[in-house]
Coordinates of C-alpha atoms and ligand atoms in Angstrom, one line a residue:
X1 CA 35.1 -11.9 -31.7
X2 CA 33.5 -9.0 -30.2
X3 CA 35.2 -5.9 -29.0
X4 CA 35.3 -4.5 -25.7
X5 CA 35.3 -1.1 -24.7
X6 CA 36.4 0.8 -21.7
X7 CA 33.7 3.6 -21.2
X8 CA 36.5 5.7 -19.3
X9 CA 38.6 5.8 -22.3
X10 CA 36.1 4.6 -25.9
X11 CA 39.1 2.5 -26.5
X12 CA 39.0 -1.3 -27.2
X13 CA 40.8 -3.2 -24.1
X14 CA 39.6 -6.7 -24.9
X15 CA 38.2 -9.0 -27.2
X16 CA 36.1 -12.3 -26.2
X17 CA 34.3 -14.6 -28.3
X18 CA 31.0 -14.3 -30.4
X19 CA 29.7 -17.7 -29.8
X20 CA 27.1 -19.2 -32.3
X21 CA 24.5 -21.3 -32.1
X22 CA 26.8 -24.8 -32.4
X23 CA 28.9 -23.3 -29.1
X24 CA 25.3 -23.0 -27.5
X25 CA 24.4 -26.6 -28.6
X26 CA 27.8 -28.2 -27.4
X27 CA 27.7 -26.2 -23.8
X28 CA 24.1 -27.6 -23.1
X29 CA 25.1 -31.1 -24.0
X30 CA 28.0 -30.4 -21.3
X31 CA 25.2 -28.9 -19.2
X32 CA 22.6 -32.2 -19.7
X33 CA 25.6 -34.6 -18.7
X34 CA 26.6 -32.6 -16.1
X35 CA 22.9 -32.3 -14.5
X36 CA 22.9 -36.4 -14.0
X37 CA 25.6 -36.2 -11.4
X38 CA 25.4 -32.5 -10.2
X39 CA 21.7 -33.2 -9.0
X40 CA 22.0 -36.1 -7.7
X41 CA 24.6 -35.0 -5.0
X42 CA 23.5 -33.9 -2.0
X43 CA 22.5 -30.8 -0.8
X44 CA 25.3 -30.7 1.8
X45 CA 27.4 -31.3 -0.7
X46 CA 26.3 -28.8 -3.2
X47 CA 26.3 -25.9 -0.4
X48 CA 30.3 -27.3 0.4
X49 CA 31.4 -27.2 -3.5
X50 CA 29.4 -23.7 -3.4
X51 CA 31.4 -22.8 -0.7
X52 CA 34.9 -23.2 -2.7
X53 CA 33.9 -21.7 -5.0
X54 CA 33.7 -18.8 -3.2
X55 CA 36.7 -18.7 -1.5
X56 CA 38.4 -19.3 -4.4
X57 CA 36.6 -16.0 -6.5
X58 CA 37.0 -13.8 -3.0
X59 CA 40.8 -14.7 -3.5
X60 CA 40.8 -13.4 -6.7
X61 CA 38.8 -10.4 -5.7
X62 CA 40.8 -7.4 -6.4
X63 CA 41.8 -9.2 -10.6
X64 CA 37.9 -9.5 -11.2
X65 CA 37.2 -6.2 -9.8
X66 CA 40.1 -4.4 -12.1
X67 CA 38.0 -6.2 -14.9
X68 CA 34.6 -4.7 -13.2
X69 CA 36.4 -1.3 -13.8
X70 CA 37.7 -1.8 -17.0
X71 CA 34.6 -2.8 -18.4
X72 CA 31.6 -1.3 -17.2
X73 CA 33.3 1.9 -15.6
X74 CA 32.2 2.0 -11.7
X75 CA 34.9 3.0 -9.0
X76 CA 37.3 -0.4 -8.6
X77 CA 36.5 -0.2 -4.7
X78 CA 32.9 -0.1 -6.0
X79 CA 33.8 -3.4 -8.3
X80 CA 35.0 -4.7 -5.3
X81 CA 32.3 -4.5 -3.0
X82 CA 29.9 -5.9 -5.6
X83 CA 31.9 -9.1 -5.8
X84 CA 31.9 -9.8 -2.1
X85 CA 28.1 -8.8 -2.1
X86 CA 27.6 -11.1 -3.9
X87 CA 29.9 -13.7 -2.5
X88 CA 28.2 -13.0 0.8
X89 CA 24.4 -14.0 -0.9
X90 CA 25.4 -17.1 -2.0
X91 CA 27.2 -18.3 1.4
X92 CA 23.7 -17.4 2.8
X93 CA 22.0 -19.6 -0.1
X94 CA 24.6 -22.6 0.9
X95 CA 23.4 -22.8 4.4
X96 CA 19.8 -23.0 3.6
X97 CA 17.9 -26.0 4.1
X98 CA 15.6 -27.4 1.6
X99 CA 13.3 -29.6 3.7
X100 CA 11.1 -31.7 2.4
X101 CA 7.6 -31.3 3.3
X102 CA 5.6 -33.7 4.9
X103 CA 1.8 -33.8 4.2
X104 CA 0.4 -37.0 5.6
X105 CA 2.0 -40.0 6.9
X106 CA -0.6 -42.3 8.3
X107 CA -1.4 -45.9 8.0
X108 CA -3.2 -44.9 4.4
X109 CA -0.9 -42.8 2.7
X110 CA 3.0 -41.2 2.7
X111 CA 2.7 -38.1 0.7
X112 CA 5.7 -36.0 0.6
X113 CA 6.5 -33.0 -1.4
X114 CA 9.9 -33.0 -2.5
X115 CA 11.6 -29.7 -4.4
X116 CA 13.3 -31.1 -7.8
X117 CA 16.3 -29.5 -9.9
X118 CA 14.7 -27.3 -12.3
X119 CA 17.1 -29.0 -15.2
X120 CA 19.5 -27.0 -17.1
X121 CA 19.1 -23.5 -16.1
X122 CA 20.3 -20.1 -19.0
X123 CA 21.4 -17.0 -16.8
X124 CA 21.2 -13.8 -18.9
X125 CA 22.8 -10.5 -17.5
X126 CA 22.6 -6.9 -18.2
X127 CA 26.1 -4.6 -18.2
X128 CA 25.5 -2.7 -14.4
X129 CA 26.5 -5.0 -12.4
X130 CA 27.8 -7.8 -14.3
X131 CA 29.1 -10.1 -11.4
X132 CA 26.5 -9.5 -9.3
X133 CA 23.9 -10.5 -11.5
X134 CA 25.8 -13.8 -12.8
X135 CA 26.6 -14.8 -8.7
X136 CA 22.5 -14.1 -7.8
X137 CA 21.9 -16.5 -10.4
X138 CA 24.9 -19.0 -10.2
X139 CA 24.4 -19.4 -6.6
X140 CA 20.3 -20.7 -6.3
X141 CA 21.0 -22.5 -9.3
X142 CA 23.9 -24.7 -8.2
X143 CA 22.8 -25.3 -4.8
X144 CA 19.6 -26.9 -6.3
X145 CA 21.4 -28.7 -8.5
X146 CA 21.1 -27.5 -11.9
X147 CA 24.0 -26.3 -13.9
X148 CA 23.7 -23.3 -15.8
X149 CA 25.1 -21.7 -18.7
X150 CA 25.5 -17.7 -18.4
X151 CA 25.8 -15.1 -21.0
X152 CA 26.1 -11.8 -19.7
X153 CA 25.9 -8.3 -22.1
X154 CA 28.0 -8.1 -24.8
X155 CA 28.9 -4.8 -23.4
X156 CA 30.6 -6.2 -20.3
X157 CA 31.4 -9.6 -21.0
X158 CA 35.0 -9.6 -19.6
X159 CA 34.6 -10.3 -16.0
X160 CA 31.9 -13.2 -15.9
X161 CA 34.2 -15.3 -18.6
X162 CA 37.5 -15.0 -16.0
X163 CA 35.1 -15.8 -12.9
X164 CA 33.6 -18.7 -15.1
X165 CA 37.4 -19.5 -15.8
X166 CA 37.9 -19.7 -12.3
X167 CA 35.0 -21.7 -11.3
X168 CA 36.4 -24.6 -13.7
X169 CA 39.5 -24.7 -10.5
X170 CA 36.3 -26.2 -8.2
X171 CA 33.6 -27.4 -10.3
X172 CA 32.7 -30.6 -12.5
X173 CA 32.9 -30.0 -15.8
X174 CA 29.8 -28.7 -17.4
X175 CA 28.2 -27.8 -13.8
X176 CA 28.9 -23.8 -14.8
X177 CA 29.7 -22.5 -17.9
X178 CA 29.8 -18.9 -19.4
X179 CA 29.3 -17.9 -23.6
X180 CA 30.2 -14.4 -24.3
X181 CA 27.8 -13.2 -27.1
X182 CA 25.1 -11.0 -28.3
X183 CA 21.3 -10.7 -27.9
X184 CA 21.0 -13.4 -30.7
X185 CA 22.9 -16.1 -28.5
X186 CA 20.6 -14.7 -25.9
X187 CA 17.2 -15.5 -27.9
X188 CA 18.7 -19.1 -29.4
X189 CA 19.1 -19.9 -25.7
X190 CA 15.6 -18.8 -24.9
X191 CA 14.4 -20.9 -27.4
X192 CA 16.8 -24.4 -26.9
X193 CA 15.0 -27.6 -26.0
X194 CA 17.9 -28.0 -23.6
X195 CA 17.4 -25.5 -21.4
X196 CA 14.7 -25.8 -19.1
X197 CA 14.7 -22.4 -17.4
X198 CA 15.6 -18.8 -18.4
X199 CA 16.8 -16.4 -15.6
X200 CA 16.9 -12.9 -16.9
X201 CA 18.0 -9.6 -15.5
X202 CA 18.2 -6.6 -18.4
X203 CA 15.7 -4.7 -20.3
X204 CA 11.6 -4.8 -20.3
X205 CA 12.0 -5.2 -24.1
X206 CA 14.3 -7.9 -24.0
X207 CA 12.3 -9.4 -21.0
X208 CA 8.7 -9.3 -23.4
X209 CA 10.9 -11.2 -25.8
X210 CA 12.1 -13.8 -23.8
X211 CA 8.5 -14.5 -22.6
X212 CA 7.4 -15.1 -25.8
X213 CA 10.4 -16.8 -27.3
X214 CA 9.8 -19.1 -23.7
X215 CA 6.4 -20.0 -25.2
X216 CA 7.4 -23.0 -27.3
X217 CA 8.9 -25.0 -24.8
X218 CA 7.3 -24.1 -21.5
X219 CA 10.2 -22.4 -20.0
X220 CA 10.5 -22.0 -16.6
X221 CA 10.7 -17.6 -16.1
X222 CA 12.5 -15.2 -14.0
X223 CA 12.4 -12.1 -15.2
X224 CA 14.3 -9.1 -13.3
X225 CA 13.2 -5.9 -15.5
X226 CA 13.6 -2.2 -15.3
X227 CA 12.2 0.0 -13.1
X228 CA 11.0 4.2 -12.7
X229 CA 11.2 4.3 -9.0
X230 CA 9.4 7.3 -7.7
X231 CA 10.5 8.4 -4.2
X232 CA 7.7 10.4 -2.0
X233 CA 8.8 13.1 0.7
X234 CA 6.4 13.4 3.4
X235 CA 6.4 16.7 4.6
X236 CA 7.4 15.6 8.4
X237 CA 11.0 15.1 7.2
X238 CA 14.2 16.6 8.5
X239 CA 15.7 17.8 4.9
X240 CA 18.9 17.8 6.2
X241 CA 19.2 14.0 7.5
X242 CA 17.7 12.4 4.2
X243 CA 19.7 14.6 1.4
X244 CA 22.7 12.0 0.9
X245 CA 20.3 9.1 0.6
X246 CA 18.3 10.8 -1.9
X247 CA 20.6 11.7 -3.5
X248 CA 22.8 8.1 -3.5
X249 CA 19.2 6.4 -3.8
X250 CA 19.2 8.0 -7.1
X251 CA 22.9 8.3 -8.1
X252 CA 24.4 5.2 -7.0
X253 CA 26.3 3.0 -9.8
X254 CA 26.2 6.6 -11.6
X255 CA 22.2 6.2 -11.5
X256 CA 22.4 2.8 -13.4
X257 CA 20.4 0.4 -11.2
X258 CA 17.1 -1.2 -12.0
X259 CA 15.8 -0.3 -8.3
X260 CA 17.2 3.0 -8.2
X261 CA 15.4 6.4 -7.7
X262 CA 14.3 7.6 -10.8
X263 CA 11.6 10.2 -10.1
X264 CA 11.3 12.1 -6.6
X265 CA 8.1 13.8 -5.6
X266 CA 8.7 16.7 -2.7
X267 CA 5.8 18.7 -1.2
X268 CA 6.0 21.9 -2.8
X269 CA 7.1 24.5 0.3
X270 CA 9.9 21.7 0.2
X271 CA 10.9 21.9 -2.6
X272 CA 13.5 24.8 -2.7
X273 CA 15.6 23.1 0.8
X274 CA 15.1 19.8 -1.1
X275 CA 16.8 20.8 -4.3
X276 CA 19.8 22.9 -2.6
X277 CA 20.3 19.8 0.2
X278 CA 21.0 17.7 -2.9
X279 CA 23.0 19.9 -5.0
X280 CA 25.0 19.9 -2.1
X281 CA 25.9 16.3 -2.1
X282 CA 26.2 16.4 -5.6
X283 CA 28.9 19.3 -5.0
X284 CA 31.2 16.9 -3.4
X285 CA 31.2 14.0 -6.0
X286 CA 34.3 13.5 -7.9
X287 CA 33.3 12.1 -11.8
X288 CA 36.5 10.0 -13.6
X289 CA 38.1 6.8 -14.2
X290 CA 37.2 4.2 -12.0
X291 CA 40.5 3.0 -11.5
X292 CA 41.5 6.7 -10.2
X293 CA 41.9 7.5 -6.4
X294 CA 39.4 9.8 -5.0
X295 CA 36.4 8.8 -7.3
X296 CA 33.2 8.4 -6.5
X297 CA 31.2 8.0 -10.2
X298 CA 32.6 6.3 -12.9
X299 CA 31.2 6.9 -16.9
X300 CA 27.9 6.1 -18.3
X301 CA 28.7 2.3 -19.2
X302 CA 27.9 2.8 -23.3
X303 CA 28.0 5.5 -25.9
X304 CA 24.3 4.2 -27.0
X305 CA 22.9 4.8 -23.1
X306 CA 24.9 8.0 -22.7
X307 CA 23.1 9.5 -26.1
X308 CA 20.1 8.6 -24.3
X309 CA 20.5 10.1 -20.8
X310 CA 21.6 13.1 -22.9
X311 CA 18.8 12.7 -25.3
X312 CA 16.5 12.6 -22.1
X313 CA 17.8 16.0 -20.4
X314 CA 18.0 18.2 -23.8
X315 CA 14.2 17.1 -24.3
X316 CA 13.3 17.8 -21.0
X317 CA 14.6 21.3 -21.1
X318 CA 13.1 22.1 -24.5
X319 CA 10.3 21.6 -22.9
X320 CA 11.0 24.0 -20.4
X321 CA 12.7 22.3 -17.9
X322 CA 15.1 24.2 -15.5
X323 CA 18.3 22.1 -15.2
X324 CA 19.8 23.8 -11.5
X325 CA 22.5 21.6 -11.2
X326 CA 25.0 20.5 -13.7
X327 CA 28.2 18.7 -12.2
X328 CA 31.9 18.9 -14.2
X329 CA 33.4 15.9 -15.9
X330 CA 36.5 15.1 -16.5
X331 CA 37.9 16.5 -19.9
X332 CA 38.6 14.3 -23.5
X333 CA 37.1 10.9 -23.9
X334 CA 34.7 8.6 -21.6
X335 CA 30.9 8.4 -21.3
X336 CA 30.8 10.9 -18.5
X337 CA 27.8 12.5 -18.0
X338 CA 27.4 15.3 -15.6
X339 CA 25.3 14.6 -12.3
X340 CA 21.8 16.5 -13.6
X341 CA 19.2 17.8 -11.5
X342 CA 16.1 18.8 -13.0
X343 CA 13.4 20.5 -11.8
X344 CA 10.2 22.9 -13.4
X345 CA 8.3 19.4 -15.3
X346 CA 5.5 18.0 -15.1
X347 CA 5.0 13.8 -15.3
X348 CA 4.2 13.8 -18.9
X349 CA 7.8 14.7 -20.3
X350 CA 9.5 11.1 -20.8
X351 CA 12.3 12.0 -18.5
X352 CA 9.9 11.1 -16.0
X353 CA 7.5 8.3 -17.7
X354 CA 10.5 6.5 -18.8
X355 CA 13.6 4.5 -17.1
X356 CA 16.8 7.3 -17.5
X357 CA 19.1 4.9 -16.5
X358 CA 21.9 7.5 -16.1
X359 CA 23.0 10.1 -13.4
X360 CA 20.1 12.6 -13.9
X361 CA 16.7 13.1 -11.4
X362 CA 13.9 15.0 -11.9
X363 CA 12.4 16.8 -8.8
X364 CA 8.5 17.3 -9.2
X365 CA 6.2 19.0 -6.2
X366 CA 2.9 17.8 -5.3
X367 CA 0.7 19.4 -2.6
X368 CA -1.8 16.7 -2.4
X369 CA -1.0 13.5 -0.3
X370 CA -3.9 11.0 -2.3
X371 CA -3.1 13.0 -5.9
X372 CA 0.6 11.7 -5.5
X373 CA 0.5 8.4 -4.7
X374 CA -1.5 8.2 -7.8
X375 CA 1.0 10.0 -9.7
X376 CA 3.7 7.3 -8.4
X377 CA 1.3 4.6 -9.4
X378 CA 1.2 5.9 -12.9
X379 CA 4.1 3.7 -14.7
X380 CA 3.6 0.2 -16.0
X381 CA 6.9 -0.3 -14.3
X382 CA 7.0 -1.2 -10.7
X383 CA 9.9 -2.8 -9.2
X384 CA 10.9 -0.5 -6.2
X385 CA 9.7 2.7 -4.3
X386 CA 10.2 5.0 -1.1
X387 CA 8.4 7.0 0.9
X388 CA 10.0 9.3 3.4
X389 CA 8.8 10.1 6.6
X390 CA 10.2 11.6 10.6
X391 CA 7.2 9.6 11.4
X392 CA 7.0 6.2 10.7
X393 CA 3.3 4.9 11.1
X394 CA 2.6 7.7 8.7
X395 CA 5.0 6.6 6.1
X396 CA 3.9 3.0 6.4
X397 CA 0.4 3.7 5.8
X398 CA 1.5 5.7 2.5
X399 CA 4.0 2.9 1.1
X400 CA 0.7 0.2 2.0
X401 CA -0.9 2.5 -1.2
X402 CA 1.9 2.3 -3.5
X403 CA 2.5 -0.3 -6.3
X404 CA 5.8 -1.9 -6.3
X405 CA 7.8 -4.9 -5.4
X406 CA 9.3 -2.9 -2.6
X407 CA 8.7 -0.1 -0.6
X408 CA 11.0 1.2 1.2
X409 CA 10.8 3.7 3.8
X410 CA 13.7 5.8 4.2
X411 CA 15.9 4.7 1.9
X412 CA 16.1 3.4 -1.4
X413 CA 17.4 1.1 -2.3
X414 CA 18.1 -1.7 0.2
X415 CA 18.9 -5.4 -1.1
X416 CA 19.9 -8.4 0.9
X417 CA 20.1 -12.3 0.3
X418 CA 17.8 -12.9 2.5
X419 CA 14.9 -10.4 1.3
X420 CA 13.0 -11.4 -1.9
X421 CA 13.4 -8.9 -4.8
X422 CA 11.4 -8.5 -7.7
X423 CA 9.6 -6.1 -9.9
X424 CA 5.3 -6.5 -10.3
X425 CA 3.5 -5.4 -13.1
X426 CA 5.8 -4.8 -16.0
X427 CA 8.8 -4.6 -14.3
X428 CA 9.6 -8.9 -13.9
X429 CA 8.3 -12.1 -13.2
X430 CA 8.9 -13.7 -9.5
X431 CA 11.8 -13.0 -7.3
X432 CA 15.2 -13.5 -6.6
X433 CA 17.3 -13.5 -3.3
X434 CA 15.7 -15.0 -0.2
X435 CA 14.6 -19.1 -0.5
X436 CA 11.8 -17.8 -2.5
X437 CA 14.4 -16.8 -4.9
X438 CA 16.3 -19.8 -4.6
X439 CA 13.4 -22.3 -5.0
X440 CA 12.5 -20.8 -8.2
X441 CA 15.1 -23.2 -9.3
X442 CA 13.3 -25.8 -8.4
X443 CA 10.2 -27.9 -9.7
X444 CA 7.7 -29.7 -7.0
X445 CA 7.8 -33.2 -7.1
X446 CA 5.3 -35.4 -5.5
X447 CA 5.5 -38.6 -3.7
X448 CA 2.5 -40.3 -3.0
X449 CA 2.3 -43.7 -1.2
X450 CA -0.4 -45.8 -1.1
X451 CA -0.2 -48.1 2.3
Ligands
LIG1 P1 19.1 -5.6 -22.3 O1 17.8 -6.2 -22.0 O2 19.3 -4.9 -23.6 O3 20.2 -6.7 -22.3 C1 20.4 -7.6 -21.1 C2 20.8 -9.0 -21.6 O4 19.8 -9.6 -22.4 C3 22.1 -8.9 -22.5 O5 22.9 -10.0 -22.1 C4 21.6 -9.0 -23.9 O6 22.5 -9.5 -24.8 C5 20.4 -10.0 -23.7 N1 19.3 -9.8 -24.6 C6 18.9 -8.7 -25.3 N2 17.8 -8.9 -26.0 C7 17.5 -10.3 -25.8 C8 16.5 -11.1 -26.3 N3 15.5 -10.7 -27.1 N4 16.5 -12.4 -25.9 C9 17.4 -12.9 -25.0 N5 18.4 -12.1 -24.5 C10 18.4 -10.8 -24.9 O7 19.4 -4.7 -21.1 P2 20.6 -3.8 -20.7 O8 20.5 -2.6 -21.6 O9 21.8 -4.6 -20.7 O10 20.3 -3.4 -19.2 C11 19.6 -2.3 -18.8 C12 18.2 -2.7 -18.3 O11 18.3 -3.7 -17.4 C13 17.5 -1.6 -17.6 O12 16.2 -1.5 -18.1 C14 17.5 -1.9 -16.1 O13 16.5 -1.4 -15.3 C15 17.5 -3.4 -16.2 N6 18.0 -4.1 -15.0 C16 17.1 -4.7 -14.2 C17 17.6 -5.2 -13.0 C18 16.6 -5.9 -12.0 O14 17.1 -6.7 -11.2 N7 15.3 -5.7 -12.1 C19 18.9 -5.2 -12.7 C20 19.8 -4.6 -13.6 C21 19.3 -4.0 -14.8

């Protein structure tokens, strides 16, 4: 069994299973017999199971979003609108059409290009927003017709095994099945002959591994990683207007989200109304237990990442770093960590080369337009950025220059179902959301007529 903890409290409130290998091997034979009559349904059909299925978690809503709280930490109204998030994307993935392309269909030749069930499809989750990340997953893959086996983080397995429970109420057997276990369950199923695609939202180390434990048997990839956002103020804007989304851009989920801002560049003259604006906002955020009244920032999720958020700020000062803004936590036990603003660095200390993952921003000045884009581009990480602007032709032609799989311009970040998401360089492998994301779960299948 492995032990869950609540991060609001470091005590054990659950325990779930530690499956092995043989569980792995007996859920994708479930999986294979499921595909035959899963995929071979269709599509209407699909979307209309889909559909139940999400009525019957919405009804269930406020249980799964306790579990939400209890696990990884985040305000339960928070939870809650996660849940229906993503309960919204996948009614939008069930009312998509899959057409089938027609190339040519003369007196020579039919020749028709068909999208094909991927197979049986492994969804892998990190712990900040663990039923989020199952639904984006479980949605595109059941509508195309593969079933899929989940695991999420050992760290906040709690809430995916009850939805997976409840998806038993409307599915076929075997169509959508969840294994609670480690990274090791994680790797076996990268590596399984019986699973034909890997879907994977966590770490760029873990993602690097997966590529390479993919190898072997061709496994179809996507790969969700991390990200070091860097936000750019233009020096057009009105401070005032864009402080509270700066300072949610960077602070949302208690600044534990992949697309979130992790580095924000300000012009120098700025700087000062910058850094007051958001130590304002920060001012008014209440830090406790999620399941509290009245709060807006739940713990760090895990003592490991909350020793390195600290680790991350006490370097960063030895260095010489002036920390201006240091928000209270609640007293006794929980991963909170203070909201942290930093300022006085330069881009070399790893507070702002690496992901923080955790409620702290550094604010760095520039003074030359060209010199900092290049300083954003710097990262081998590139999932999401922002540029700033009153003016929005100016801001446009700034976010054209910067490398990532979104730019946004004033805000950050901004995710719908219909929108593809995705990290370039080191930060993932294709997309998910939109029917890009969706047809990732599909093969192309040719049909080619001779008349
Ligand atoms: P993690 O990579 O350690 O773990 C994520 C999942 O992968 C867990 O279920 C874990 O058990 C499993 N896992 C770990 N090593 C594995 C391996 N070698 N093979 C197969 N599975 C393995 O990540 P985390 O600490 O849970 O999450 C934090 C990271 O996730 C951050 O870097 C963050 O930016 C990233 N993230 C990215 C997105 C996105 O959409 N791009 C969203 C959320 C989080």
């Amino acid at each position: 069994m492995i032990p869950v903890i609540n991060p609001a409290t470091e005590s054990v409130f659950a325990e779930v299973p530690n499956a092995g290998v043989e569980h792995l091997d007996t859920a994708v034979i479930a999986a294979r017999r499921a595909a035959r009559h899963w995929s071979s349904k269709d599509l209407a059909t699909r979307q209309s199971i889909v559909l139940e299925l999400v009525d019957h978690v919405r009804a269930n809503i406020s249980e799964l979003a306790r579990l939400v709280t209890l696990e990884q930490g985040k305000p339960v109204a928070k939870a809650a609108g996660e849940i229906e998030s993503g309960l919204r994307s996948l009614e939008r993935y069930a009312s998509w059409d899959i057409p089938i392309e027609v190339i040519r269909d003369n007196s020579d030749e039919l020749i028709e290009v068909h999208r094909a069930p991927v197979g049986v499809v492994g969804g892998i989750t990190a712990w900040n927003y663990p039923l989020l990340l199952a639904l984006w997953k479980i949605g595109p893959a059941l509508v195309t017709g593969n079933p899929i086996i989940v695991k999420p983080s050992p760290l906040t397995p709690v809430a995916t095994l009850r939805l997976g429970e409840l998806a038993q109420e409307i599915l076929p057997p075997g169509v959508l099945q969840v294994l609670s276990g480690g990274d090791d369950l994680g790797r076996a199923m990268t590596a399984h002959t019986g699973i034909d695609k890997i879907t994977f939202t966590g770490s760029e180390r873990a993602g690097k591994s997966i590529m390479a434990g993919a190898g072997p048997t061709l496994k179809r990839l996507t790969l969700e990683l991390g990200g070091n956002d860097p936000g750019i103020v233009l020096d057009d804007v009105d401070v005032e207007s864009i402080a509270a989304d700066l300072y949610w851009g960077a602070m949302s989920n208690c600044g534990q989200v992949c697309a979130g801002l992790k580095r924000l560049y300000v012009p120098g003259h700025l700087a000062p109304a910058i850094e007051e604006a958001l130590a304002e906002v920060a001012k008014g955020v209440k830090v406790g237990n999620g399941l509290d009244d009245g709060v807006d920032m739940g713990p760090v999720q895990n003592a490991a990442q909350f020793a390195k958020v600290r680790g991350y700020v006490d370097d960063a000062v030895d260095r010489g770093a002036d920390v201006y803004f240091c928000g209270e936590v609640p007293e006794g036990p929980g991963y909170f960590h203070p909201v942290t603003l930093v300022r006085g660095i330069d881009d070399t200390v790893p507070l702002v080369r690496e992901e923080q993952f955790g409620p702290v921003l550094p604010i760095l000045t520039y003074t030359d337009i060209d010199d900092v884009i290049a300083r954003a581009n710097n990262s081998d990480l590139a999932l999401g950025a922002s540029v700033w602007s009153s003016d929005e032709q100016r801001a446009t032609k700034v976010a054209a220059q910067v490398e990532a799989g979104t730019v946004w311009v004033n805000q950050h970040p901004m995710l719908t179902s219909d929108v593809p998401f995705g990290g370039i360089k080191q930060s993932g492998l294709g997309v998910e959301q939109s029917i890009h994301g969706v047809l990732e779960y599909t093969n192309y299948r040719v049909l080619r007529v001779k008349r």
